[in-house]
C-alpha cells in the first residue's frame, strides 16, 4: 500500500490506501497495548471515534495527518533496508 501511495500514478485510491496503512499500524500497536488500555473507561468509544476520524472525507482526516507526520517519515528513513530484506527473503525462497 505504501508503494502504491508513493507511486507517480495518483488516483482516487490514495485516500483509502492511506487509511489502510494507518489502520494496519494502529492494529499492530493496539495488539500490544490492548491488554492495558481496555481497562480505561470509554476506551472502545474513543477507539471508534479515532477510526471515524481516520475515515472522515475531509482533507485533515486522521489518516492523512498520521501518515504524513509519522508513518511516511519513518518509512522513507527505512525503506531501503526493508527493500533489501524483502529481496533477500525472495531470493532465499
PDB file of N, CA, C and O in Angstrom, residues 50-77:
ATOM      1  N   UNK A  50     -11.740   7.533  17.013  1.00  0.00           N
ATOM      2  CA  UNK A  50     -10.461   7.626  16.313  1.00  0.00           C
ATOM      3  C   UNK A  50     -10.575   7.057  14.904  1.00  0.00           C
ATOM      4  O   UNK A  50     -10.119   7.667  13.939  1.00  0.00           O
ATOM      5  N   UNK A  51     -11.210   5.889  14.763  1.00  0.00           N
ATOM      6  CA  UNK A  51     -11.341   5.263  13.448  1.00  0.00           C
ATOM      7  C   UNK A  51     -12.271   6.057  12.540  1.00  0.00           C
ATOM      8  O   UNK A  51     -12.038   6.142  11.330  1.00  0.00           O
ATOM      9  N   UNK A  52     -13.309   6.664  13.093  1.00  0.00           N
ATOM     10  CA  UNK A  52     -14.192   7.523  12.289  1.00  0.00           C
ATOM     11  C   UNK A  52     -13.422   8.750  11.817  1.00  0.00           C
ATOM     12  O   UNK A  52     -13.551   9.162  10.658  1.00  0.00           O
ATOM     13  N   UNK A  53     -12.589   9.330  12.681  1.00  0.00           N
ATOM     14  CA  UNK A  53     -11.762  10.471  12.285  1.00  0.00           C
ATOM     15  C   UNK A  53     -10.800  10.067  11.165  1.00  0.00           C
ATOM     16  O   UNK A  53     -10.552  10.841  10.248  1.00  0.00           O
ATOM     17  N   UNK A  54     -10.277   8.845  11.231  1.00  0.00           N
ATOM     18  CA  UNK A  54      -9.369   8.378  10.180  1.00  0.00           C
ATOM     19  C   UNK A  54     -10.081   8.193   8.842  1.00  0.00           C
ATOM     20  O   UNK A  54      -9.459   8.297   7.792  1.00  0.00           O
ATOM     21  N   UNK A  55     -11.387   7.902   8.871  1.00  0.00           N
ATOM     22  CA  UNK A  55     -12.151   7.674   7.639  1.00  0.00           C
ATOM     23  C   UNK A  55     -12.875   8.914   7.137  1.00  0.00           C
ATOM     24  O   UNK A  55     -13.420   8.898   6.036  1.00  0.00           O
ATOM     25  N   UNK A  56     -12.903   9.977   7.913  1.00  0.00           N
ATOM     26  CA  UNK A  56     -13.685  11.165   7.558  1.00  0.00           C
ATOM     27  C   UNK A  56     -13.267  11.713   6.192  1.00  0.00           C
ATOM     28  O   UNK A  56     -12.088  11.820   5.896  1.00  0.00           O
ATOM     29  N   UNK A  57     -14.238  12.047   5.349  1.00  0.00           N
ATOM     30  CA  UNK A  57     -13.929  12.546   3.999  1.00  0.00           C
ATOM     31  C   UNK A  57     -13.581  14.036   3.971  1.00  0.00           C
ATOM     32  O   UNK A  57     -14.195  14.828   3.274  1.00  0.00           O
ATOM     33  N   UNK A  58     -12.612  14.419   4.780  1.00  0.00           N
ATOM     34  CA  UNK A  58     -12.140  15.797   4.829  1.00  0.00           C
ATOM     35  C   UNK A  58     -10.626  15.792   4.627  1.00  0.00           C
ATOM     36  O   UNK A  58      -9.968  14.791   4.888  1.00  0.00           O
ATOM     37  N   UNK A  59     -10.049  16.894   4.175  1.00  0.00           N
ATOM     38  CA  UNK A  59      -8.597  16.919   3.917  1.00  0.00           C
ATOM     39  C   UNK A  59      -7.747  16.708   5.169  1.00  0.00           C
ATOM     40  O   UNK A  59      -6.630  16.233   5.094  1.00  0.00           O
ATOM     41  N   UNK A  60      -8.245  17.051   6.357  1.00  0.00           N
ATOM     42  CA  UNK A  60      -7.484  16.937   7.593  1.00  0.00           C
ATOM     43  C   UNK A  60      -7.873  15.692   8.393  1.00  0.00           C
ATOM     44  O   UNK A  60      -7.749  15.681   9.617  1.00  0.00           O
ATOM     45  N   UNK A  61      -8.306  14.641   7.685  1.00  0.00           N
ATOM     46  CA  UNK A  61      -8.711  13.438   8.410  1.00  0.00           C
ATOM     47  C   UNK A  61      -7.503  12.769   9.064  1.00  0.00           C
ATOM     48  O   UNK A  61      -6.355  13.044   8.746  1.00  0.00           O
ATOM     49  N   UNK A  62      -7.772  11.873   9.984  1.00  0.00           N
ATOM     50  CA  UNK A  62      -6.720  11.251  10.770  1.00  0.00           C
ATOM     51  C   UNK A  62      -5.716  10.472   9.953  1.00  0.00           C
ATOM     52  O   UNK A  62      -4.522  10.466  10.263  1.00  0.00           O
ATOM     53  N   UNK A  63      -6.167   9.811   8.916  1.00  0.00           N
ATOM     54  CA  UNK A  63      -5.251   9.024   8.097  1.00  0.00           C
ATOM     55  C   UNK A  63      -4.206   9.907   7.433  1.00  0.00           C
ATOM     56  O   UNK A  63      -3.017   9.582   7.438  1.00  0.00           O
ATOM     57  N   UNK A  64      -4.632  11.018   6.866  1.00  0.00           N
ATOM     58  CA  UNK A  64      -3.696  11.929   6.210  1.00  0.00           C
ATOM     59  C   UNK A  64      -2.728  12.542   7.216  1.00  0.00           C
ATOM     60  O   UNK A  64      -1.516  12.607   6.976  1.00  0.00           O
ATOM     61  N   UNK A  65      -3.251  12.980   8.340  1.00  0.00           N
ATOM     62  CA  UNK A  65      -2.413  13.621   9.362  1.00  0.00           C
ATOM     63  C   UNK A  65      -1.382  12.641   9.901  1.00  0.00           C
ATOM     64  O   UNK A  65      -0.183  12.944   9.950  1.00  0.00           O
ATOM     65  N   UNK A  66      -1.818  11.452  10.295  1.00  0.00           N
ATOM     66  CA  UNK A  66      -0.900  10.471  10.870  1.00  0.00           C
ATOM     67  C   UNK A  66       0.087   9.925   9.845  1.00  0.00           C
ATOM     68  O   UNK A  66       1.262   9.716  10.153  1.00  0.00           O
ATOM     69  N   UNK A  67      -0.389   9.705   8.630  1.00  0.00           N
ATOM     70  CA  UNK A  67       0.505   9.171   7.604  1.00  0.00           C
ATOM     71  C   UNK A  67       1.621  10.161   7.285  1.00  0.00           C
ATOM     72  O   UNK A  67       2.793   9.799   7.256  1.00  0.00           O
ATOM     73  N   UNK A  68       1.258  11.421   7.047  1.00  0.00           N
ATOM     74  CA  UNK A  68       2.253  12.405   6.624  1.00  0.00           C
ATOM     75  C   UNK A  68       3.144  12.887   7.767  1.00  0.00           C
ATOM     76  O   UNK A  68       4.267  13.333   7.514  1.00  0.00           O
ATOM     77  N   UNK A  69       2.689  12.783   9.010  1.00  0.00           N
ATOM     78  CA  UNK A  69       3.515  13.274  10.111  1.00  0.00           C
ATOM     79  C   UNK A  69       4.328  12.179  10.803  1.00  0.00           C
ATOM     80  O   UNK A  69       5.397  12.472  11.343  1.00  0.00           O
ATOM     81  N   UNK A  70       3.865  10.923  10.759  1.00  0.00           N
ATOM     82  CA  UNK A  70       4.559   9.858  11.499  1.00  0.00           C
ATOM     83  C   UNK A  70       5.005   8.709  10.602  1.00  0.00           C
ATOM     84  O   UNK A  70       6.189   8.360  10.558  1.00  0.00           O
ATOM     85  N   UNK A  71       4.082   8.104   9.877  1.00  0.00           N
ATOM     86  CA  UNK A  71       4.373   6.872   9.141  1.00  0.00           C
ATOM     87  C   UNK A  71       5.273   7.126   7.941  1.00  0.00           C
ATOM     88  O   UNK A  71       6.248   6.409   7.731  1.00  0.00           O
ATOM     89  N   UNK A  72       4.979   8.134   7.133  1.00  0.00           N
ATOM     90  CA  UNK A  72       5.773   8.397   5.932  1.00  0.00           C
ATOM     91  C   UNK A  72       7.231   8.729   6.248  1.00  0.00           C
ATOM     92  O   UNK A  72       8.133   8.167   5.620  1.00  0.00           O
ATOM     93  N   UNK A  73       7.511   9.625   7.214  1.00  0.00           N
ATOM     94  CA  UNK A  73       8.926   9.882   7.526  1.00  0.00           C
ATOM     95  C   UNK A  73       9.669   8.630   8.005  1.00  0.00           C
ATOM     96  O   UNK A  73      10.823   8.413   7.631  1.00  0.00           O
ATOM     97  N   UNK A  74       9.006   7.804   8.789  1.00  0.00           N
ATOM     98  CA  UNK A  74       9.633   6.561   9.253  1.00  0.00           C
ATOM     99  C   UNK A  74       9.881   5.616   8.086  1.00  0.00           C
ATOM    100  O   UNK A  74      10.947   4.992   7.987  1.00  0.00           O
ATOM    101  N   UNK A  75       8.907   5.515   7.171  1.00  0.00           N
ATOM    102  CA  UNK A  75       9.063   4.648   6.002  1.00  0.00           C
ATOM    103  C   UNK A  75      10.200   5.133   5.106  1.00  0.00           C
ATOM    104  O   UNK A  75      11.023   4.343   4.657  1.00  0.00           O
ATOM    105  N   UNK A  76      10.241   6.429   4.840  1.00  0.00           N
ATOM    106  CA  UNK A  76      11.275   6.967   3.968  1.00  0.00           C
ATOM    107  C   UNK A  76      12.668   6.792   4.573  1.00  0.00           C
ATOM    108  O   UNK A  76      13.648   6.623   3.848  1.00  0.00           O
ATOM    109  N   UNK A  77      12.745   6.807   5.890  1.00  0.00           N
ATOM    110  CA  UNK A  77      14.024   6.624   6.568  1.00  0.00           C
ATOM    111  C   UNK A  77      14.517   5.182   6.439  1.00  0.00           C
ATOM    112  O   UNK A  77      15.713   4.940   6.345  1.00  0.00           O
TER     113      UNK A  77
END
